[in-house]
Short mmCIF file of C-alpha atoms in Angstrom, two decimals:
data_model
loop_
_atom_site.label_atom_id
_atom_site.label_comp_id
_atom_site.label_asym_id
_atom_site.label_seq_id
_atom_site.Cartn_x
_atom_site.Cartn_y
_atom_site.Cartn_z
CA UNK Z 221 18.86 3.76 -25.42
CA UNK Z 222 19.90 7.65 -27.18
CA UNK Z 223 22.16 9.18 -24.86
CA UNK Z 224 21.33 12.67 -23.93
CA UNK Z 225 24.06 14.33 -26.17
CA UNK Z 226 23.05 12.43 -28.65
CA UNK Z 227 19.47 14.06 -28.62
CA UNK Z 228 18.42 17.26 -30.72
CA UNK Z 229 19.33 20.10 -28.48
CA UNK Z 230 15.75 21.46 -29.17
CA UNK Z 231 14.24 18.73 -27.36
CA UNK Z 232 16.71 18.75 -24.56
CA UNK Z 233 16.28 22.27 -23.71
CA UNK Z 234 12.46 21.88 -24.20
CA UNK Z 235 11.90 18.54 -22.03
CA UNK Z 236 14.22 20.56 -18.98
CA UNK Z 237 12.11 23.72 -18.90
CA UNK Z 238 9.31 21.35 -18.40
CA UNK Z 239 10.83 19.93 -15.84
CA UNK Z 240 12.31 22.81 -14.12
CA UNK Z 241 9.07 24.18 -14.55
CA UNK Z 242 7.10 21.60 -12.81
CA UNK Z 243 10.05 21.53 -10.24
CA UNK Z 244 8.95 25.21 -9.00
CA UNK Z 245 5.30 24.44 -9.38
CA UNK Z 246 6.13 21.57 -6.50
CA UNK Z 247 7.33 24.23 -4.21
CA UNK Z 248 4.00 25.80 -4.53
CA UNK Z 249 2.39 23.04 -4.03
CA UNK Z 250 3.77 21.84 -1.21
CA UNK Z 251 2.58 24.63 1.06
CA UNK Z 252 -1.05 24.55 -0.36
CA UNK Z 253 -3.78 24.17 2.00
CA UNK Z 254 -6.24 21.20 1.19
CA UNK Z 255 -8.52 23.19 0.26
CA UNK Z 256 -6.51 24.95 -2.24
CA UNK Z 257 -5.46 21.36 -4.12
CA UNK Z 258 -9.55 20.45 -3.76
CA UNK Z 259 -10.57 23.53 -5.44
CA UNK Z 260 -7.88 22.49 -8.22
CA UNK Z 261 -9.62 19.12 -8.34
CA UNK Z 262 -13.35 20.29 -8.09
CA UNK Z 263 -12.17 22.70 -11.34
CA UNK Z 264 -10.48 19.36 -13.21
CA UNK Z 265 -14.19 17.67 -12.29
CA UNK Z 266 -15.72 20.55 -14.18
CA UNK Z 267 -13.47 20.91 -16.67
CA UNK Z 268 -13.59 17.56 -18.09
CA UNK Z 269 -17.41 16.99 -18.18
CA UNK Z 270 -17.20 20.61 -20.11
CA UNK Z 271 -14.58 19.64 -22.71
CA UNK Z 272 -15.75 16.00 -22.59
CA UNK Z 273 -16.88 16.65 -26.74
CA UNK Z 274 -13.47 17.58 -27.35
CA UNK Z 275 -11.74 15.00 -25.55
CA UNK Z 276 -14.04 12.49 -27.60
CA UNK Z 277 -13.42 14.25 -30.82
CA UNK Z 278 -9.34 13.85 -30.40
CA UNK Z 279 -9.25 10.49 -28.63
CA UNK Z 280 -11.03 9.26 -32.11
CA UNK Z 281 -8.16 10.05 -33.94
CA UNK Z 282 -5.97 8.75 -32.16
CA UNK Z 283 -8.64 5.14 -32.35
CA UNK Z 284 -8.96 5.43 -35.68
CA UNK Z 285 -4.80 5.24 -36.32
CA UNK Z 286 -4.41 2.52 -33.91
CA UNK Z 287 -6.53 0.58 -36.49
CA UNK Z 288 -4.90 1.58 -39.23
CA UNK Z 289 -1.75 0.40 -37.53
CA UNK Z 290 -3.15 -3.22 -36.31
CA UNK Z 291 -3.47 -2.39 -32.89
CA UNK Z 292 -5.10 -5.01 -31.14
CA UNK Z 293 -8.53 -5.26 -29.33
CA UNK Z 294 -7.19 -4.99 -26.10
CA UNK Z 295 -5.32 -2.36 -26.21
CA UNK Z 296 -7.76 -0.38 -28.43
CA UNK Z 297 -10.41 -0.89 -25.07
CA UNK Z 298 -7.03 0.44 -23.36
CA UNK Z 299 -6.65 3.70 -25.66
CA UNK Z 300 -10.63 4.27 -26.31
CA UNK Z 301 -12.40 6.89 -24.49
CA UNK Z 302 -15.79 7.72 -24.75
CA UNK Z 303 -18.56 9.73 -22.96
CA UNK Z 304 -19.47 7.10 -19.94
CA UNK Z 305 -15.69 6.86 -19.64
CA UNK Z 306 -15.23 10.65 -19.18
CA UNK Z 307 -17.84 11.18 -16.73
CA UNK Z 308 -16.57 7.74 -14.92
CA UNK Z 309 -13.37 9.27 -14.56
CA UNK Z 310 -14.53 13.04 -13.83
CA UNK Z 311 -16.58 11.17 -10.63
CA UNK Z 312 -13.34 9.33 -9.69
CA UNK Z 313 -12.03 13.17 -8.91
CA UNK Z 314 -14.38 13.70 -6.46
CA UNK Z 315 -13.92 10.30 -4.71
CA UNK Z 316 -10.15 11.60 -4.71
CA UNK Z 317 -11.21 15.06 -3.03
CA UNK Z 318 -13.37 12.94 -0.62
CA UNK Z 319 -10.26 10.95 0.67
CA UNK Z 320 -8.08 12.66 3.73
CA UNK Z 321 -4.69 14.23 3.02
CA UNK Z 322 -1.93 12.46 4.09
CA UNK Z 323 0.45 15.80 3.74
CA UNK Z 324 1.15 16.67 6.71
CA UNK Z 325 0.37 13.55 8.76
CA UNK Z 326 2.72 12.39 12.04
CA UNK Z 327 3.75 9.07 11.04
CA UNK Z 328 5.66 8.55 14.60
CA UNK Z 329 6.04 11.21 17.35
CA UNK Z 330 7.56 11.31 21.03
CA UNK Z 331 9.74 13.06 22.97
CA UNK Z 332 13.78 11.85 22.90
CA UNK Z 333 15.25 11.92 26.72
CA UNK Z 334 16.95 15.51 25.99
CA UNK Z 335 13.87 16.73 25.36
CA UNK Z 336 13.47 17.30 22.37
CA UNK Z 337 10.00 16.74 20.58
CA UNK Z 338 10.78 14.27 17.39
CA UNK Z 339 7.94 13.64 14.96
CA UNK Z 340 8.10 12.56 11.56
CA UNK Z 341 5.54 14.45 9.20
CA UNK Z 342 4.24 13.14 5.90
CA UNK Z 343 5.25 15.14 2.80
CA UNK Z 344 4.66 15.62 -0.66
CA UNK Z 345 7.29 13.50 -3.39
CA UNK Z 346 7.74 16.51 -5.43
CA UNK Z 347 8.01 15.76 -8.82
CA UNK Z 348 6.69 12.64 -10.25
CA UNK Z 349 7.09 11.61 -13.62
CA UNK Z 350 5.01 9.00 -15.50
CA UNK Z 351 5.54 6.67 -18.75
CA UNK Z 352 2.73 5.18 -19.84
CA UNK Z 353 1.54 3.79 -23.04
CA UNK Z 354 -2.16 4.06 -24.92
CA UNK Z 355 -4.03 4.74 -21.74
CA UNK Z 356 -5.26 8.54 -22.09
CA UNK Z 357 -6.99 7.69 -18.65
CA UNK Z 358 -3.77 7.23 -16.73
CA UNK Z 359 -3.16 11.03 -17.23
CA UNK Z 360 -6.25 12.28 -15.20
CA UNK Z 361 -5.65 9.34 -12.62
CA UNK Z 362 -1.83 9.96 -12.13
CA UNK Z 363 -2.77 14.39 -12.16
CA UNK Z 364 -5.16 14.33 -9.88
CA UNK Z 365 -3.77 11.67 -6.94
CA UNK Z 366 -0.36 13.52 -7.22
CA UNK Z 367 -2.23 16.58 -7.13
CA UNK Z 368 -3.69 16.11 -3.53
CA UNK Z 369 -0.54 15.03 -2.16
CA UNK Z 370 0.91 18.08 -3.03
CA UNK Z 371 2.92 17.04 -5.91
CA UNK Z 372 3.81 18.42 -9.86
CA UNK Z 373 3.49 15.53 -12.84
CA UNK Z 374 4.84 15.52 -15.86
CA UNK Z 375 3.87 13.11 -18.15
CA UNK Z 376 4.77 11.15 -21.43
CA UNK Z 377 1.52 8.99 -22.62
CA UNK Z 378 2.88 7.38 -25.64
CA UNK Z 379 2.40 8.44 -29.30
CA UNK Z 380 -0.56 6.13 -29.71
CA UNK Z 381 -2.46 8.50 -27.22
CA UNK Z 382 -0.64 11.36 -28.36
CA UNK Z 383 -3.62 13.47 -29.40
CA UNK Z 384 -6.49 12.56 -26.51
CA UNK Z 385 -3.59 12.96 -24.14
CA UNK Z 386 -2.74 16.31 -25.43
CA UNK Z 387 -6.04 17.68 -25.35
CA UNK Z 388 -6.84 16.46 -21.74
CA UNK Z 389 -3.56 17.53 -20.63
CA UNK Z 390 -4.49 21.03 -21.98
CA UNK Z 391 -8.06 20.78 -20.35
CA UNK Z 392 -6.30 20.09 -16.73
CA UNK Z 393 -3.86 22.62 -17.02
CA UNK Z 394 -6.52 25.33 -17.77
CA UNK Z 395 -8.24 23.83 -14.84
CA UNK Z 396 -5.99 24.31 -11.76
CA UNK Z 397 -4.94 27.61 -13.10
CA UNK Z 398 -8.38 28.77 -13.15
CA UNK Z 399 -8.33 27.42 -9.08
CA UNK Z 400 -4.97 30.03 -8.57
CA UNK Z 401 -2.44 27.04 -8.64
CA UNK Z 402 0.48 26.84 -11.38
CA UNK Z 403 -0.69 25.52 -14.31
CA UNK Z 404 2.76 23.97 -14.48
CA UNK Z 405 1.10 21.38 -11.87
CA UNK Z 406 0.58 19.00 -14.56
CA UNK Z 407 2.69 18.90 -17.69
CA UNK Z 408 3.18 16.85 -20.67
CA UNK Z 409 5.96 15.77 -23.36
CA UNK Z 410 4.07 13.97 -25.86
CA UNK Z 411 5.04 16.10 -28.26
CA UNK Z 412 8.73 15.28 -27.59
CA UNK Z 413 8.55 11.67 -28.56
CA UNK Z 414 10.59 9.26 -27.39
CA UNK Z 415 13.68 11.13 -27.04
CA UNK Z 416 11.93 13.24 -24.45
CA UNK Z 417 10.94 10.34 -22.30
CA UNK Z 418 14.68 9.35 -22.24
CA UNK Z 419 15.94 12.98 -21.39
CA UNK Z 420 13.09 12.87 -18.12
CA UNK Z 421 14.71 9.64 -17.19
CA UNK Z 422 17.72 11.71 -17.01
CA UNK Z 423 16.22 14.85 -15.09
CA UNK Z 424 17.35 13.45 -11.90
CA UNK Z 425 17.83 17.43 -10.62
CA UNK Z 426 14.14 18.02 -10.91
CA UNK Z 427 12.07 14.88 -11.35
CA UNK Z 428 11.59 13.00 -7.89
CA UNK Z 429 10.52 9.63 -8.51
CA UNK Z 430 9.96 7.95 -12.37
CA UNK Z 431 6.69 5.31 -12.67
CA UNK Z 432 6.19 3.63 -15.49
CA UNK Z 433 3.13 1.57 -16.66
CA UNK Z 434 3.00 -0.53 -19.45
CA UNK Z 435 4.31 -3.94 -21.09
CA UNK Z 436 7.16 -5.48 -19.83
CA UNK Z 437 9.43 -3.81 -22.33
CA UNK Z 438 8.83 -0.27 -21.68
CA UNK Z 439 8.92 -0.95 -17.74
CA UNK Z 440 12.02 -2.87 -18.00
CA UNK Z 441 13.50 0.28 -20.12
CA UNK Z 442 13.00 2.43 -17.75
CA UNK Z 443 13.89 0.51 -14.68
CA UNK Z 444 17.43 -0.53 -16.49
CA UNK Z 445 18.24 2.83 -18.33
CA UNK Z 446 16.28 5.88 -15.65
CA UNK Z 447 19.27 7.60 -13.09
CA UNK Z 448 15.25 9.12 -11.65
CA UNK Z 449 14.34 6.85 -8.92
CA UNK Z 450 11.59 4.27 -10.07
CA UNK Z 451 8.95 2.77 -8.36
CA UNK Z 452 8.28 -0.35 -10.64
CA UNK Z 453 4.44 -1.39 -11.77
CA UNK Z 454 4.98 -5.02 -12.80
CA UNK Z 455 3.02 -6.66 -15.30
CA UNK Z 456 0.15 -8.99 -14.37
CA UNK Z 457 0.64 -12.89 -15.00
CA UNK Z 458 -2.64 -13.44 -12.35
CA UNK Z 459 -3.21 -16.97 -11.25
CA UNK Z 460 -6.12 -18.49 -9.77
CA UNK Z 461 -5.94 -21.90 -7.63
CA UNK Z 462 -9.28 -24.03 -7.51
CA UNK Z 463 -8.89 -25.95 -4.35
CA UNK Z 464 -10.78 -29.34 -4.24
CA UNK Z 465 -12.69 -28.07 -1.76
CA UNK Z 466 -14.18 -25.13 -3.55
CA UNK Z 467 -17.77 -25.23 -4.82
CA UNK Z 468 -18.73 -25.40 -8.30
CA UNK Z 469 -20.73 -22.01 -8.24
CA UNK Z 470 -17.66 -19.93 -6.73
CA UNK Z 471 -15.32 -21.59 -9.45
CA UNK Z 472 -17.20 -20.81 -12.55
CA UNK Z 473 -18.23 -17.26 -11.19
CA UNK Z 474 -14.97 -15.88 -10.22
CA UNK Z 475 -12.54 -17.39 -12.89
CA UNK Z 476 -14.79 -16.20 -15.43
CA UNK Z 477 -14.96 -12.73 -13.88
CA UNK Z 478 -11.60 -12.57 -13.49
CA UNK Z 479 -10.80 -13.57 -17.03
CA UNK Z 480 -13.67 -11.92 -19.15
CA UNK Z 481 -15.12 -8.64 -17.13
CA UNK Z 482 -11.90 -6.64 -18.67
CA UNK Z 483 -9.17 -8.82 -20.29
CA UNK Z 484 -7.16 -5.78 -21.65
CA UNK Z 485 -5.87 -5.12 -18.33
CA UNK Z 486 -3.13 -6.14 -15.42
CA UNK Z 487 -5.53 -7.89 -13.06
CA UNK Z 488 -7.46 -10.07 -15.50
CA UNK Z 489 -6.46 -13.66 -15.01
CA UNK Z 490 -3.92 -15.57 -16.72
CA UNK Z 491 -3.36 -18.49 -15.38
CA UNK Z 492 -5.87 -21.50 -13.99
CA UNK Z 493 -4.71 -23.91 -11.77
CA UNK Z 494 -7.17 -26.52 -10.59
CA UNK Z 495 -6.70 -29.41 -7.94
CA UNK Z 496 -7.00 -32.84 -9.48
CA UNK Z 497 -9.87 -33.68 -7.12
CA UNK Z 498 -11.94 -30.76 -8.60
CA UNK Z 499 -10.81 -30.87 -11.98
CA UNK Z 500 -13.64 -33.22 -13.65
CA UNK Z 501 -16.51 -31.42 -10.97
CA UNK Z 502 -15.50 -27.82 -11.86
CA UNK Z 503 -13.42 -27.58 -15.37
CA UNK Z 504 -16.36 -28.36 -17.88
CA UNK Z 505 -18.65 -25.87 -16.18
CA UNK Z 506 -15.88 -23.61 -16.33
CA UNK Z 507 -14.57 -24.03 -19.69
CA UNK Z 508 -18.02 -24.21 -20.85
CA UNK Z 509 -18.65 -20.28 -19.86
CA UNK Z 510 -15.72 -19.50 -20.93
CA UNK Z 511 -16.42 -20.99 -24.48
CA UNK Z 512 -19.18 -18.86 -24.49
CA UNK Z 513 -17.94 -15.76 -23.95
CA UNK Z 514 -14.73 -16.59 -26.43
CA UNK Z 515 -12.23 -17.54 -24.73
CA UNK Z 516 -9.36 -19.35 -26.31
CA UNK Z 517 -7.50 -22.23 -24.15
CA UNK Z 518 -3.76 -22.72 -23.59
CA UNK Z 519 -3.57 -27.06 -22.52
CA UNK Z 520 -2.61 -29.91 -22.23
CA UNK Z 521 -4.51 -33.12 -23.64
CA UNK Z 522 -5.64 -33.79 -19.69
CA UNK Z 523 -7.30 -30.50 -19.60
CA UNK Z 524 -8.77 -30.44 -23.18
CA UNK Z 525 -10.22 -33.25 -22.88
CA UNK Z 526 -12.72 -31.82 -20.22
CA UNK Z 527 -13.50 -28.65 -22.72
CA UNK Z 528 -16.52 -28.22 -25.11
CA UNK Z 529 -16.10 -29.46 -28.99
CA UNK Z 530 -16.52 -25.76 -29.83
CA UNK Z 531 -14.08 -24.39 -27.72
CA UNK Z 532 -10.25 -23.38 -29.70
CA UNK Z 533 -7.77 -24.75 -27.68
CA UNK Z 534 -3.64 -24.62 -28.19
CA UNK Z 535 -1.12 -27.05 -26.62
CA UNK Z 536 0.60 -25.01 -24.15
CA UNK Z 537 3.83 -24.49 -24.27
CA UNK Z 538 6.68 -23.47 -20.78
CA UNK Z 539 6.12 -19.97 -22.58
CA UNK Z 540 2.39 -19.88 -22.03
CA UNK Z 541 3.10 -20.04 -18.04
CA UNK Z 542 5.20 -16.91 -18.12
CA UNK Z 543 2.77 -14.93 -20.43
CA UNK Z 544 0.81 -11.83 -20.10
CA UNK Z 545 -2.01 -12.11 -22.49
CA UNK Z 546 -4.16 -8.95 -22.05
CA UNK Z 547 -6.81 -11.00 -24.13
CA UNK Z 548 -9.61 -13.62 -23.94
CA UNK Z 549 -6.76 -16.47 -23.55
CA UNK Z 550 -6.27 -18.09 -20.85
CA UNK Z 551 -3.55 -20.99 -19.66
CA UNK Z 552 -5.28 -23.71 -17.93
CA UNK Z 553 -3.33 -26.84 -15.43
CA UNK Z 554 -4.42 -29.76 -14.05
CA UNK Z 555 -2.21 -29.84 -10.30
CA UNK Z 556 -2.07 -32.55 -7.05
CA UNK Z 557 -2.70 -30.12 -4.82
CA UNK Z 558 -1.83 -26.84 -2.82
CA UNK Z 559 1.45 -27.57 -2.31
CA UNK Z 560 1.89 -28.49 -6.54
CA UNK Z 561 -0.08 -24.47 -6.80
CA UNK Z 562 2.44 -22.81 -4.81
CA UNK Z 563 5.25 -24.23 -6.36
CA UNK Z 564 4.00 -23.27 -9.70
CA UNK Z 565 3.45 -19.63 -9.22
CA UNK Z 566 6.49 -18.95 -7.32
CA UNK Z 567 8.54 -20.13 -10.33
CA UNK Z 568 6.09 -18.17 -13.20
CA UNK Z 569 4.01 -15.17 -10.65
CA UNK Z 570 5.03 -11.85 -11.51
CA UNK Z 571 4.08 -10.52 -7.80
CA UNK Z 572 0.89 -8.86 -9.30
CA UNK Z 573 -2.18 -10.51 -7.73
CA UNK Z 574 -2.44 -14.46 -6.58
CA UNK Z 575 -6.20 -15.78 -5.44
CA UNK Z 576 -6.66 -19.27 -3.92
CA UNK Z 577 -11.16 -20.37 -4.15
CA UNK Z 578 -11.50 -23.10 -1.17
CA UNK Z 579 -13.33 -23.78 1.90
CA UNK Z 580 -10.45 -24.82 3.83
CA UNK Z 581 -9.47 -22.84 5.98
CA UNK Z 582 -5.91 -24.28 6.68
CA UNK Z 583 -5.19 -23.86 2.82
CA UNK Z 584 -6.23 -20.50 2.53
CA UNK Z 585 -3.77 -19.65 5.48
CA UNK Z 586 -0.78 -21.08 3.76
CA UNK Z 587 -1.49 -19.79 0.37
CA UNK Z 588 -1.45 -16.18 1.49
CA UNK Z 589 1.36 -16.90 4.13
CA UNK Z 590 3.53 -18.68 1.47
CA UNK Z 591 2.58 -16.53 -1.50
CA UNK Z 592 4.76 -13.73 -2.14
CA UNK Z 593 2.84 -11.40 -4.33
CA UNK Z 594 1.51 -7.68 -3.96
CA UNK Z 595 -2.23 -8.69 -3.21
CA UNK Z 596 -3.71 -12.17 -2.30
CA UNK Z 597 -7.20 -13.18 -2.01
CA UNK Z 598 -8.84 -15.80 -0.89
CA UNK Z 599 -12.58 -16.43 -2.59
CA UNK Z 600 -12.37 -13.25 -4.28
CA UNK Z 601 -12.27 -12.00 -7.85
CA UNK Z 602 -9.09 -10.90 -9.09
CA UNK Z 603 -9.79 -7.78 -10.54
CA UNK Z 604 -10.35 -6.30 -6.97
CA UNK Z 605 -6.80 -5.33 -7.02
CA UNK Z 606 -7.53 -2.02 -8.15
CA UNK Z 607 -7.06 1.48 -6.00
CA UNK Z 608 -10.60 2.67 -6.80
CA UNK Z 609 -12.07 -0.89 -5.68
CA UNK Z 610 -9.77 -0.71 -2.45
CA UNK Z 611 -10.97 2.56 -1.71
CA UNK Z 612 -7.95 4.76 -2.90
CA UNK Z 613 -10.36 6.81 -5.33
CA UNK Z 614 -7.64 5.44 -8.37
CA UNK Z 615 -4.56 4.81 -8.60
CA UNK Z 616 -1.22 5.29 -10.39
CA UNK Z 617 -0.55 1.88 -10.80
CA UNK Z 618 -0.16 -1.16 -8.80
CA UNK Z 619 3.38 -1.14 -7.74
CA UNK Z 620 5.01 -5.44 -7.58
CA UNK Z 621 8.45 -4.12 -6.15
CA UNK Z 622 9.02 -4.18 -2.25
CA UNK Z 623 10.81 -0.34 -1.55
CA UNK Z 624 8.52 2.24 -0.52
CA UNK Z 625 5.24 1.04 -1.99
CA UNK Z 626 3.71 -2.13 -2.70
CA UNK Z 627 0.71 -2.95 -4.89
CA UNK Z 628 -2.36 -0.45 -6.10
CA UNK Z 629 -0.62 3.46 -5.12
CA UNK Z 630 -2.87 5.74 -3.85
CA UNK Z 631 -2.47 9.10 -2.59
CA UNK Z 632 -0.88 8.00 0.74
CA UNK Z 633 1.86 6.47 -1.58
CA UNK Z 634 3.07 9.08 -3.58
CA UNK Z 635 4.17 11.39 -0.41
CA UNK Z 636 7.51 10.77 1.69
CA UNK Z 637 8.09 11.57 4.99
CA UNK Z 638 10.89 14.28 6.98
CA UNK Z 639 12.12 14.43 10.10
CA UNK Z 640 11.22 17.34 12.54
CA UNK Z 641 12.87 18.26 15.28
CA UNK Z 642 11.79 20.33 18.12
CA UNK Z 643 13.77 21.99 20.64
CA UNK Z 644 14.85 24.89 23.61
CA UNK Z 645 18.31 25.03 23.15
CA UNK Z 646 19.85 21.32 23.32
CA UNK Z 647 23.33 20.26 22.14
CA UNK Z 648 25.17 17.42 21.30
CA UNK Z 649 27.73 16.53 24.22
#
């Protein structure tokens, strides 16, 4: 990592007015009524679906280089916006207006024997900074969710987004200024590069708390090399265990949900695990859809043995268990039996999303008691771990550390609480 001295004074100074910038725009926002940050949001609504043709026109550029540069399918999905997408994300702002505002919320209250009335009051973070990479969505998600809990952003999307991100950043800016807040609100440093992300890992006098998103090289930078606080969005190596219990019709339907519906992102499965009782009932039906909709297999012999002539398989490898693949790929094992799961993802889970498909009700209760993850399921698809699925409007990311916050963050997340108390007079014998 470039130490700050080491970083072209231009950039310094221009990253910390940003931030000292957004810093004072906090303040402001931290007394706002509701209905002052909803009017904001109602104008970002608006504001999109008006600029959505510019938005387009900019976010095509930045497609069209990501070819020229090899980027990959997935992460082209990741990067592309379109029309649909647009609106889709200019209705998620009015689910986030719908949703209550945790500022100013009494976590715990009562009255201490002195008399003194203690509560302790929900709060806005303050500054929040983001580092994200190719996903010009993530800007109006992580805006408008700080935004109603009463908090300033500043963000740095990655130079692969560099020109959708500026444009939308522009859009929202123009947007809550045109509601009377700062425009400062929400802030970007695209145009700083790299060397600006590293000086707002450094801005620990104005920035609050630091979340990146990401592979696991740009989340591990910042959690190693930020003095900011970080709240750490893991990457997603998803399992799925197929109990021998579980029918043929819930196997094939939620593996290939999980795996296919979006593949590009942190909830798509990675990993199969299937009980050797149910592996010659449920694997061909399964690997057979998945054939079909292109899947290539990571197996052994034992497992490719049960797949179609047509379908590409590769001998995994101790590497494959670990992987993120953010692609139709999937690792597939053969195991004798719950306990055989367990042991499995404990040593290769990255605490993103586990799911167990049974009917037994004993083995669902001690896969999500001995699972250690930030969201189980039982008999569900994994891509429900998702903040607008879980009713959180969207989310910032889905958060795999234990401190603070733990799996999709919401609005409710990205506040802190004080301390109030209340007295007459009382003093401390």
């Amino acid at each position: 990592m470039t130490a700050v001295s080491e970083i072209h004074p231009k950039t310094v100074r221009g990253v910390t007015r940003v931030v000292r910038n957004a810093k004072s725009a906090a303040a402001h926002l931290a007394i706002s009524s509701t209905a002052e940050k909803d009017a904001g949001l109602r104008a970002i609504a608006d504001a999109l679906r008006e600029n959505s043709d510019r938005i387009v026109k900019a976010n095509e550029v930045d497609i069209a280089a990501g070819i020229d540069n090899g980027m990959n399918a997935g992460l082209l999905d990741r990067l592309r916006l379109d029309h649909d997408r647009i609106e889709a994300i200019a209705t998620s702002v009015g689910t986030i207006i719908d949703l209550d505002d945790p500022v100013g919320n009494v976590v715990v209250g009562r009255v201490l024997p002195n008399g003194i009335r203690l509560t302790q009051n929900r709060v806005p973070m303050g500054v929040i900074g983001a580092i994200y990479e190719a996903r010009p969505n993530v800007t109006v998600d992580i805006a408008i969710l700080a935004l109603k809990a009463g908090n300033a952003t500043v963000l740095r999307g990655g130079s692969a987004a560099q020109n959708t991100n500026t444009e939308i950043v522009s859009v929202l800016r123009k947007a809550v200024e045109s509601a009377g807040l700062p425009a400062d609100s929400i802030n970007g440093i695209d145009q700083y590069g790299r060397d600006g992300a590293t000086v707002l890992m450094n801005a620990r006098d104005y920035v609050d708390l630091l979340i990146p998103r990401g592979g696991a090289e740009l989340i591990n930078t910042v959690v190693q090399e930020s003095l900011v606080p970080v709240i750490e969005t893991g990457i997603g190596n998803v399992h799925m265990f197929i109990d021998s219990s579980a029918t043929v019709k819930n196997s094939v339907d939620l593996v290939v949900n999980s795996k296919t519906h979006r593949p590009s992102v942190c909830n798509s499965l990675e990993t199969l695990l299937v009980h050797e009782k149910a592996a010659k009932r449920v694997l061909p039906k399964i690997l057979d859809r998945l054939d079909k909709a292109g899947v290539v297999l990571h197996a052994d012999t034992t497992v490719a043995a049960l797949a179609p002539e047509t379908m590409k398989v590769k001998r995994v490898s101790r590497r494959d268990w670990a992987k993120e693949y953010l692609d139709l790929e999937l690792a597939v094992k053969v195991v004798s039996g719950i306990d055989e799961a367990i042991e499995h993802i404990r040593a290769y889970s990255s605490g993103h999303t586990e799911v167990i498909v049974t009917k037994d009700l004993d083995n669902a209760e001690t896969f999500v008691t001995a699972i250690d993850a930030a969201a189980v399921g039982v008999n569900v698809s994994t891509r429900f771990t998702d903040g607008g699925e879980l009713g959180f409007g969207a989310e910032v990311g889905i958060s795999t550390q234990k401190l603070h916050a733990r799996g999709p963050m919401g609005v409710e997340q990205l506040t802190t609480t004080k301390w109030v108390m209340i007295g007459n007079g009382q003093i401390r014998n």
